[in-house]
Amino acid sequence: AQTMTPTGLASFAFAHPMVWTVIIAFLFTVTSGVLSGEIDRGTMDLLATLPISRGRIYCTLSFVVMGMGIPVCAAVWVGAAIGKSVSNSADVDLAALALLDAHLYAVFILLACFSLAVSAMCSRRTTALAIAFLVVFYSFSLNVLAALWEPAKNIAFTGFMNYYAPLPIIRDGVWRTGDLAVLMATAAVCWAVGFVAFRRRDIPAS
């Protein structure tokens, strides 16, 4: 009952399938297209002739992708703010929704680092997309199963959705530091793995 408030109802937008579709489509399209996609098309050799190290290529792409996550995630909060203005609902707490939006961005960072790592290690764009999609599908499916099937709760921690809970964030109104720590630590590991793999891997000749 505590979560069935105007703010709680507005928080459903931050877990809406359309939001996840936009985030996942953007991340997987960009990350797979620039790294594994360049190798797949045979154009990575041309890119490698530029006076730019592989590490700089990877870091630059990471910076761009993570930077683009700010307007992508902020757009959800802006939509909620517009909805509040249009409906004249003074009960919607935009500050609480901003806190939730920050947690959504943390998940975005994790998915960005994971998809970068997958793309950095694959030579085929379709392979990178398939692996990334399967992992995300696993996490979403596990999140649903954990709510309906008791045994699934024992392995719920293996999915990233276990660390993103909109309603508890809105209810408590505080940073879920434990969940954020797991998301950021996992993101850092994924990013580092991709960075090392891309610098050291052999790129097939076109």
mmCIF file of N, CA and C in Angstrom, residues 23-135:
data_model
loop_
_atom_site.group_PDB
_atom_site.id
_atom_site.type_symbol
_atom_site.label_atom_id
_atom_site.label_comp_id
_atom_site.label_asym_id
_atom_site.label_seq_id
_atom_site.Cartn_x
_atom_site.Cartn_y
_atom_site.Cartn_z
ATOM 1 N N ILE A 23 16.901 1.293 -24.432
ATOM 2 C CA ILE A 23 18.237 1.200 -23.848
ATOM 3 C C ILE A 23 19.036 0.057 -24.466
ATOM 4 N N ILE A 24 18.431 -1.116 -24.521
ATOM 5 C CA ILE A 24 19.139 -2.290 -25.031
ATOM 6 C C ILE A 24 19.424 -2.152 -26.526
ATOM 7 N N ALA A 25 18.457 -1.659 -27.289
ATOM 8 C CA ALA A 25 18.668 -1.485 -28.728
ATOM 9 C C ALA A 25 19.797 -0.492 -28.989
ATOM 10 N N PHE A 26 19.813 0.605 -28.251
ATOM 11 C CA PHE A 26 20.873 1.600 -28.428
ATOM 12 C C PHE A 26 22.238 1.013 -28.092
ATOM 13 N N LEU A 27 22.348 0.387 -26.935
ATOM 14 C CA LEU A 27 23.638 -0.138 -26.493
ATOM 15 C C LEU A 27 24.172 -1.223 -27.418
ATOM 16 N N PHE A 28 23.339 -2.189 -27.721
ATOM 17 C CA PHE A 28 23.809 -3.313 -28.516
ATOM 18 C C PHE A 28 24.107 -2.902 -29.957
ATOM 19 N N THR A 29 23.338 -1.974 -30.500
ATOM 20 C CA THR A 29 23.580 -1.520 -31.860
ATOM 21 C C THR A 29 24.905 -0.776 -31.970
ATOM 22 N N VAL A 30 25.144 0.142 -31.042
ATOM 23 C CA VAL A 30 26.362 0.961 -31.093
ATOM 24 C C VAL A 30 27.607 0.134 -30.776
ATOM 25 N N THR A 31 27.584 -0.604 -29.667
ATOM 26 C CA THR A 31 28.790 -1.322 -29.252
ATOM 27 C C THR A 31 29.165 -2.440 -30.225
ATOM 28 N N SER A 32 28.182 -3.152 -30.736
ATOM 29 C CA SER A 32 28.502 -4.232 -31.673
ATOM 30 C C SER A 32 28.913 -3.679 -33.032
ATOM 31 N N GLY A 33 28.377 -2.529 -33.402
ATOM 32 C CA GLY A 33 28.684 -1.964 -34.709
ATOM 33 C C GLY A 33 30.077 -1.387 -34.809
ATOM 34 N N VAL A 34 30.615 -0.877 -33.700
ATOM 35 C CA VAL A 34 31.915 -0.204 -33.753
ATOM 36 C C VAL A 34 33.083 -1.166 -33.555
ATOM 37 N N LEU A 35 32.940 -2.170 -32.724
ATOM 38 C CA LEU A 35 34.048 -3.082 -32.465
ATOM 39 C C LEU A 35 33.931 -4.359 -33.303
ATOM 40 N N SER A 36 33.080 -5.272 -32.893
ATOM 41 C CA SER A 36 32.942 -6.517 -33.658
ATOM 42 C C SER A 36 32.414 -6.245 -35.065
ATOM 43 N N GLY A 37 31.609 -5.203 -35.214
ATOM 44 C CA GLY A 37 31.085 -4.869 -36.533
ATOM 45 C C GLY A 37 32.170 -4.431 -37.491
ATOM 46 N N GLU A 38 33.148 -3.657 -36.999
ATOM 47 C CA GLU A 38 34.272 -3.227 -37.838
ATOM 48 C C GLU A 38 35.110 -4.430 -38.274
ATOM 49 N N ILE A 39 35.308 -5.362 -37.356
ATOM 50 C CA ILE A 39 36.065 -6.575 -37.691
ATOM 51 C C ILE A 39 35.286 -7.419 -38.681
ATOM 52 N N ASP A 40 33.991 -7.543 -38.460
ATOM 53 C CA ASP A 40 33.134 -8.347 -39.328
ATOM 54 C C ASP A 40 33.122 -7.796 -40.745
ATOM 55 N N ARG A 41 33.092 -6.470 -40.883
ATOM 56 C CA ARG A 41 33.068 -5.838 -42.210
ATOM 57 C C ARG A 41 34.446 -5.777 -42.858
ATOM 58 N N GLY A 42 35.480 -6.069 -42.087
ATOM 59 C CA GLY A 42 36.837 -6.001 -42.620
ATOM 60 C C GLY A 42 37.394 -4.597 -42.672
ATOM 61 N N THR A 43 36.801 -3.669 -41.908
ATOM 62 C CA THR A 43 37.262 -2.286 -41.921
ATOM 63 C C THR A 43 38.092 -1.927 -40.694
ATOM 64 N N MET A 44 38.293 -2.881 -39.795
ATOM 65 C CA MET A 44 39.097 -2.599 -38.610
ATOM 66 C C MET A 44 40.557 -2.350 -38.983
ATOM 67 N N ASP A 45 41.036 -3.009 -40.050
ATOM 68 C CA ASP A 45 42.410 -2.785 -40.492
ATOM 69 C C ASP A 45 42.630 -1.327 -40.858
ATOM 70 N N LEU A 46 41.649 -0.723 -41.531
ATOM 71 C CA LEU A 46 41.750 0.680 -41.912
ATOM 72 C C LEU A 46 41.749 1.573 -40.673
ATOM 73 N N LEU A 47 40.895 1.254 -39.719
ATOM 74 C CA LEU A 47 40.835 2.026 -38.486
ATOM 75 C C LEU A 47 42.135 1.898 -37.709
ATOM 76 N N ALA A 48 42.746 0.709 -37.767
ATOM 77 C CA ALA A 48 43.982 0.460 -37.021
ATOM 78 C C ALA A 48 45.184 1.186 -37.624
ATOM 79 N N THR A 49 45.072 1.641 -38.863
ATOM 80 C CA THR A 49 46.182 2.375 -39.477
ATOM 81 C C THR A 49 46.270 3.807 -38.966
ATOM 82 N N LEU A 50 45.212 4.293 -38.352
ATOM 83 C CA LEU A 50 45.231 5.643 -37.793
ATOM 84 C C LEU A 50 46.153 5.692 -36.573
ATOM 85 N N PRO A 51 46.740 6.848 -36.302
ATOM 86 C CA PRO A 51 47.656 6.951 -35.141
ATOM 87 C C PRO A 51 46.902 6.974 -33.809
ATOM 88 N N ILE A 52 46.078 5.970 -33.622
ATOM 89 C CA ILE A 52 45.287 5.843 -32.396
ATOM 90 C C ILE A 52 45.446 4.417 -31.885
ATOM 91 N N SER A 53 45.792 4.263 -30.649
ATOM 92 C CA SER A 53 45.977 2.930 -30.087
ATOM 93 C C SER A 53 44.635 2.241 -29.898
ATOM 94 N N ARG A 54 44.681 0.941 -29.788
ATOM 95 C CA ARG A 54 43.454 0.176 -29.535
ATOM 96 C C ARG A 54 42.831 0.589 -28.203
ATOM 97 N N GLY A 55 43.694 0.824 -27.219
ATOM 98 C CA GLY A 55 43.181 1.237 -25.922
ATOM 99 C C GLY A 55 42.426 2.546 -25.997
ATOM 100 N N ARG A 56 42.933 3.476 -26.820
ATOM 101 C CA ARG A 56 42.247 4.764 -26.959
ATOM 102 C C ARG A 56 40.932 4.599 -27.701
ATOM 103 N N ILE A 57 40.911 3.721 -28.695
ATOM 104 C CA ILE A 57 39.660 3.451 -29.413
ATOM 105 C C ILE A 57 38.605 2.934 -28.438
ATOM 106 N N TYR A 58 39.002 1.972 -27.618
ATOM 107 C CA TYR A 58 38.071 1.365 -26.662
ATOM 108 C C TYR A 58 37.608 2.389 -25.631
ATOM 109 N N CYS A 59 38.532 3.194 -25.119
ATOM 110 C CA CYS A 59 38.181 4.196 -24.111
ATOM 111 C C CYS A 59 37.279 5.282 -24.684
ATOM 112 N N THR A 60 37.564 5.701 -25.922
ATOM 113 C CA THR A 60 36.746 6.732 -26.554
ATOM 114 C C THR A 60 35.327 6.240 -26.771
ATOM 115 N N LEU A 61 35.204 5.016 -27.271
ATOM 116 C CA LEU A 61 33.874 4.441 -27.474
ATOM 117 C C LEU A 61 33.140 4.320 -26.142
ATOM 118 N N SER A 62 33.856 3.904 -25.108
ATOM 119 C CA SER A 62 33.246 3.769 -23.781
ATOM 120 C C SER A 62 32.724 5.115 -23.292
ATOM 121 N N PHE A 63 33.525 6.157 -23.462
ATOM 122 C CA PHE A 63 33.142 7.498 -23.026
ATOM 123 C C PHE A 63 31.884 7.973 -23.749
ATOM 124 N N VAL A 64 31.847 7.739 -25.062
ATOM 125 C CA VAL A 64 30.692 8.180 -25.860
ATOM 126 C C VAL A 64 29.428 7.425 -25.455
ATOM 127 N N VAL A 65 29.540 6.104 -25.335
ATOM 128 C CA VAL A 65 28.373 5.283 -25.006
ATOM 129 C C VAL A 65 27.835 5.639 -23.619
ATOM 130 N N MET A 66 28.720 5.745 -22.645
ATOM 131 C CA MET A 66 28.271 6.070 -21.284
ATOM 132 C C MET A 66 27.737 7.496 -21.209
ATOM 133 N N GLY A 67 28.327 8.401 -21.973
ATOM 134 C CA GLY A 67 27.824 9.767 -21.999
ATOM 135 C C GLY A 67 26.437 9.854 -22.602
ATOM 136 N N MET A 68 26.195 9.076 -23.647
ATOM 137 C CA MET A 68 24.874 9.077 -24.272
ATOM 138 C C MET A 68 23.815 8.486 -23.356
ATOM 139 N N GLY A 69 24.258 7.705 -22.375
ATOM 140 C CA GLY A 69 23.299 7.140 -21.429
ATOM 141 C C GLY A 69 22.641 8.199 -20.559
ATOM 142 N N ILE A 70 23.309 9.334 -20.384
ATOM 143 C CA ILE A 70 22.744 10.390 -19.543
ATOM 144 C C ILE A 70 21.451 10.941 -20.136
ATOM 145 N N PRO A 71 21.440 11.395 -21.416
ATOM 146 C CA PRO A 71 20.166 11.875 -21.974
ATOM 147 C C PRO A 71 19.138 10.762 -22.161
ATOM 148 N N VAL A 72 19.600 9.542 -22.450
ATOM 149 C CA VAL A 72 18.660 8.432 -22.628
ATOM 150 C C VAL A 72 17.903 8.163 -21.330
ATOM 151 N N CYS A 73 18.624 8.075 -20.220
ATOM 152 C CA CYS A 73 17.971 7.814 -18.926
ATOM 153 C C CYS A 73 17.225 9.046 -18.422
ATOM 154 N N ALA A 74 17.803 10.216 -18.654
ATOM 155 C CA ALA A 74 17.146 11.447 -18.200
ATOM 156 C C ALA A 74 15.817 11.664 -18.906
ATOM 157 N N ALA A 75 15.695 11.146 -20.124
ATOM 158 C CA ALA A 75 14.447 11.317 -20.875
ATOM 159 C C ALA A 75 13.267 10.685 -20.149
ATOM 160 N N VAL A 76 13.520 9.609 -19.400
ATOM 161 C CA VAL A 76 12.442 8.966 -18.646
ATOM 162 C C VAL A 76 11.954 9.900 -17.539
ATOM 163 N N TRP A 77 12.910 10.523 -16.845
ATOM 164 C CA TRP A 77 12.537 11.462 -15.774
ATOM 165 C C TRP A 77 11.827 12.685 -16.358
ATOM 166 N N VAL A 78 12.312 13.183 -17.488
ATOM 167 C CA VAL A 78 11.679 14.335 -18.136
ATOM 168 C C VAL A 78 10.241 13.999 -18.517
ATOM 169 N N GLY A 79 10.028 12.781 -19.003
ATOM 170 C CA GLY A 79 8.673 12.349 -19.341
ATOM 171 C C GLY A 79 7.769 12.350 -18.119
ATOM 172 N N ALA A 80 8.309 11.886 -16.975
ATOM 173 C CA ALA A 80 7.521 11.893 -15.737
ATOM 174 C C ALA A 80 7.210 13.326 -15.306
ATOM 175 N N ALA A 81 8.186 14.231 -15.474
ATOM 176 C CA ALA A 81 7.977 15.630 -15.102
ATOM 177 C C ALA A 81 6.917 16.277 -15.984
ATOM 178 N N ILE A 82 6.952 15.962 -17.271
ATOM 179 C CA ILE A 82 5.932 16.493 -18.180
ATOM 180 C C ILE A 82 4.560 15.946 -17.812
ATOM 181 N N GLY A 83 4.514 14.639 -17.490
ATOM 182 C CA GLY A 83 3.248 14.034 -17.079
ATOM 183 C C GLY A 83 2.686 14.686 -15.832
ATOM 184 N N LYS A 84 3.567 14.992 -14.885
ATOM 185 C CA LYS A 84 3.116 15.678 -13.669
ATOM 186 C C LYS A 84 2.563 17.059 -13.999
ATOM 187 N N SER A 85 3.241 17.768 -14.887
ATOM 188 C CA SER A 85 2.801 19.117 -15.258
ATOM 189 C C SER A 85 1.452 19.087 -15.966
ATOM 190 N N VAL A 86 1.292 18.130 -16.874
ATOM 191 C CA VAL A 86 0.054 18.036 -17.642
ATOM 192 C C VAL A 86 -1.121 17.640 -16.757
ATOM 193 N N SER A 87 -0.868 16.703 -15.836
ATOM 194 C CA SER A 87 -1.950 16.192 -14.984
ATOM 195 C C SER A 87 -2.177 17.040 -13.727
ATOM 196 N N ASN A 88 -1.285 18.008 -13.510
ATOM 197 C CA ASN A 88 -1.379 18.855 -12.320
ATOM 198 C C ASN A 88 -1.384 18.033 -11.024
ATOM 199 N N SER A 89 -0.563 16.975 -11.020
ATOM 200 C CA SER A 89 -0.490 16.106 -9.847
ATOM 201 C C SER A 89 0.644 16.565 -8.932
ATOM 202 N N ALA A 90 0.291 17.214 -7.859
ATOM 203 C CA ALA A 90 1.304 17.713 -6.924
ATOM 204 C C ALA A 90 1.871 16.597 -6.047
ATOM 205 N N ASP A 91 1.264 15.417 -6.092
ATOM 206 C CA ASP A 91 1.681 14.318 -5.219
ATOM 207 C C ASP A 91 2.856 13.519 -5.779
ATOM 208 N N VAL A 92 3.242 13.769 -7.027
ATOM 209 C CA VAL A 92 4.358 13.043 -7.622
ATOM 210 C C VAL A 92 5.665 13.691 -7.173
ATOM 211 N N ASP A 93 6.512 12.911 -6.525
ATOM 212 C CA ASP A 93 7.782 13.403 -5.989
ATOM 213 C C ASP A 93 8.870 13.245 -7.047
ATOM 214 N N LEU A 94 9.196 14.331 -7.720
ATOM 215 C CA LEU A 94 10.199 14.276 -8.791
ATOM 216 C C LEU A 94 11.600 14.020 -8.235
ATOM 217 N N ALA A 95 11.861 14.416 -7.004
ATOM 218 C CA ALA A 95 13.168 14.157 -6.395
ATOM 219 C C ALA A 95 13.374 12.650 -6.196
ATOM 220 N N ALA A 96 12.326 11.958 -5.752
ATOM 221 C CA ALA A 96 12.410 10.507 -5.584
ATOM 222 C C ALA A 96 12.585 9.815 -6.931
ATOM 223 N N LEU A 97 11.923 10.336 -7.944
ATOM 224 C CA LEU A 97 12.062 9.763 -9.285
ATOM 225 C C LEU A 97 13.452 10.028 -9.849
ATOM 226 N N ALA A 98 14.048 11.155 -9.472
ATOM 227 C CA ALA A 98 15.423 11.440 -9.910
ATOM 228 C C ALA A 98 16.392 10.440 -9.279
ATOM 229 N N LEU A 99 16.138 10.072 -8.036
ATOM 230 C CA LEU A 99 16.945 9.051 -7.372
ATOM 231 C C LEU A 99 16.819 7.716 -8.096
ATOM 232 N N LEU A 100 15.619 7.390 -8.478
ATOM 233 C CA LEU A 100 15.383 6.164 -9.229
ATOM 234 C C LEU A 100 16.074 6.217 -10.584
ATOM 235 N N ASP A 101 16.055 7.384 -11.213
ATOM 236 C CA ASP A 101 16.700 7.552 -12.515
ATOM 237 C C ASP A 101 18.209 7.330 -12.406
ATOM 238 N N ALA A 102 18.794 7.749 -11.298
ATOM 239 C CA ALA A 102 20.228 7.527 -11.080
ATOM 240 C C ALA A 102 20.535 6.037 -10.989
ATOM 241 N N HIS A 103 19.659 5.283 -10.347
ATOM 242 C CA HIS A 103 19.842 3.834 -10.279
ATOM 243 C C HIS A 103 19.689 3.200 -11.664
ATOM 244 N N LEU A 104 18.769 3.733 -12.452
ATOM 245 C CA LEU A 104 18.600 3.237 -13.823
ATOM 246 C C LEU A 104 19.872 3.485 -14.626
ATOM 247 N N TYR A 105 20.499 4.619 -14.417
ATOM 248 C CA TYR A 105 21.741 4.919 -15.132
ATOM 249 C C TYR A 105 22.855 3.961 -14.716
ATOM 250 N N ALA A 106 22.856 3.543 -13.468
ATOM 251 C CA ALA A 106 23.855 2.562 -13.012
ATOM 252 C C ALA A 106 23.682 1.243 -13.766
ATOM 253 N N VAL A 107 22.438 0.841 -13.986
ATOM 254 C CA VAL A 107 22.190 -0.370 -14.773
ATOM 255 C C VAL A 107 22.636 -0.147 -16.211
ATOM 256 N N PHE A 108 22.404 1.050 -16.736
ATOM 257 C CA PHE A 108 22.852 1.382 -18.087
ATOM 258 C C PHE A 108 24.368 1.234 -18.203
ATOM 259 N N ILE A 109 25.099 1.715 -17.210
ATOM 260 C CA ILE A 109 26.558 1.607 -17.218
ATOM 261 C C ILE A 109 26.988 0.144 -17.249
ATOM 262 N N LEU A 110 26.335 -0.678 -16.435
ATOM 263 C CA LEU A 110 26.667 -2.106 -16.416
ATOM 264 C C LEU A 110 26.437 -2.738 -17.780
ATOM 265 N N LEU A 111 25.275 -2.487 -18.368
ATOM 266 C CA LEU A 111 24.974 -3.072 -19.679
ATOM 267 C C LEU A 111 25.928 -2.545 -20.744
ATOM 268 N N ALA A 112 26.318 -1.273 -20.631
ATOM 269 C CA ALA A 112 27.262 -0.698 -21.593
ATOM 270 C C ALA A 112 28.613 -1.400 -21.502
ATOM 271 N N CYS A 113 29.123 -1.576 -20.294
ATOM 272 C CA CYS A 113 30.422 -2.228 -20.105
ATOM 273 C C CYS A 113 30.380 -3.690 -20.529
ATOM 274 N N PHE A 114 29.276 -4.353 -20.218
ATOM 275 C CA PHE A 114 29.139 -5.756 -20.620
ATOM 276 C C PHE A 114 29.099 -5.896 -22.137
ATOM 277 N N SER A 115 28.288 -5.077 -22.802
ATOM 278 C CA SER A 115 28.169 -5.183 -24.259
ATOM 279 C C SER A 115 29.457 -4.768 -24.951
ATOM 280 N N LEU A 116 30.198 -3.824 -24.377
ATOM 281 C CA LEU A 116 31.509 -3.452 -24.926
ATOM 282 C C LEU A 116 32.474 -4.633 -24.839
ATOM 283 N N ALA A 117 32.477 -5.310 -23.694
ATOM 284 C CA ALA A 117 33.369 -6.450 -23.514
ATOM 285 C C ALA A 117 33.049 -7.571 -24.487
ATOM 286 N N VAL A 118 31.771 -7.861 -24.658
ATOM 287 C CA VAL A 118 31.362 -8.913 -25.594
ATOM 288 C C VAL A 118 31.778 -8.553 -27.011
ATOM 289 N N SER A 119 31.532 -7.315 -27.405
ATOM 290 C CA SER A 119 31.880 -6.883 -28.751
ATOM 291 C C SER A 119 33.390 -6.908 -28.973
ATOM 292 N N ALA A 120 34.152 -6.564 -27.933
ATOM 293 C CA ALA A 120 35.611 -6.538 -28.043
ATOM 294 C C ALA A 120 36.203 -7.921 -28.243
ATOM 295 N N MET A 121 35.476 -8.948 -27.822
ATOM 296 C CA MET A 121 36.008 -10.303 -27.903
ATOM 297 C C MET A 121 35.459 -11.111 -29.078
ATOM 298 N N CYS A 122 34.512 -10.543 -29.814
ATOM 299 C CA CYS A 122 33.895 -11.266 -30.928
ATOM 300 C C CYS A 122 34.373 -10.724 -32.272
ATOM 301 N N SER A 123 34.400 -11.605 -33.262
ATOM 302 C CA SER A 123 34.776 -11.198 -34.615
ATOM 303 C C SER A 123 33.563 -11.055 -35.517
ATOM 304 N N ARG A 124 32.422 -11.523 -35.068
ATOM 305 C CA ARG A 124 31.182 -11.415 -35.827
ATOM 306 C C ARG A 124 30.172 -10.586 -35.048
ATOM 307 N N ARG A 125 29.565 -9.637 -35.724
ATOM 308 C CA ARG A 125 28.594 -8.781 -35.049
ATOM 309 C C ARG A 125 27.384 -9.589 -34.579
ATOM 310 N N THR A 126 26.948 -10.541 -35.406
ATOM 311 C CA THR A 126 25.783 -11.345 -35.024
ATOM 312 C C THR A 126 26.064 -12.172 -33.767
ATOM 313 N N THR A 127 27.306 -12.636 -33.639
ATOM 314 C CA THR A 127 27.676 -13.400 -32.447
ATOM 315 C C THR A 127 27.629 -12.523 -31.206
ATOM 316 N N ALA A 128 28.170 -11.309 -31.314
ATOM 317 C CA ALA A 128 28.160 -10.380 -30.181
ATOM 318 C C ALA A 128 26.725 -10.037 -29.774
ATOM 319 N N LEU A 129 25.873 -9.792 -30.759
ATOM 320 C CA LEU A 129 24.477 -9.465 -30.462
ATOM 321 C C LEU A 129 23.771 -10.643 -29.795
ATOM 322 N N ALA A 130 24.025 -11.849 -30.291
ATOM 323 C CA ALA A 130 23.362 -13.036 -29.749
ATOM 324 C C ALA A 130 23.765 -13.269 -28.290
ATOM 325 N N ILE A 131 25.062 -13.163 -28.001
ATOM 326 C CA ILE A 131 25.531 -13.387 -26.628
ATOM 327 C C ILE A 131 24.948 -12.341 -25.681
ATOM 328 N N ALA A 132 25.016 -11.081 -26.081
ATOM 329 C CA ALA A 132 24.501 -10.000 -25.238
ATOM 330 C C ALA A 132 22.999 -10.152 -25.008
ATOM 331 N N PHE A 133 22.275 -10.483 -26.062
ATOM 332 C CA PHE A 133 20.826 -10.638 -25.927
ATOM 333 C C PHE A 133 20.479 -11.798 -25.004
ATOM 334 N N LEU A 134 21.180 -12.920 -25.130
ATOM 335 C CA LEU A 134 20.883 -14.087 -24.306
ATOM 336 C C LEU A 134 21.103 -13.792 -22.822
ATOM 337 N N VAL A 135 22.168 -13.060 -22.506
ATOM 338 C CA VAL A 135 22.440 -12.726 -21.103
ATOM 339 C C VAL A 135 21.357 -11.806 -20.548
#
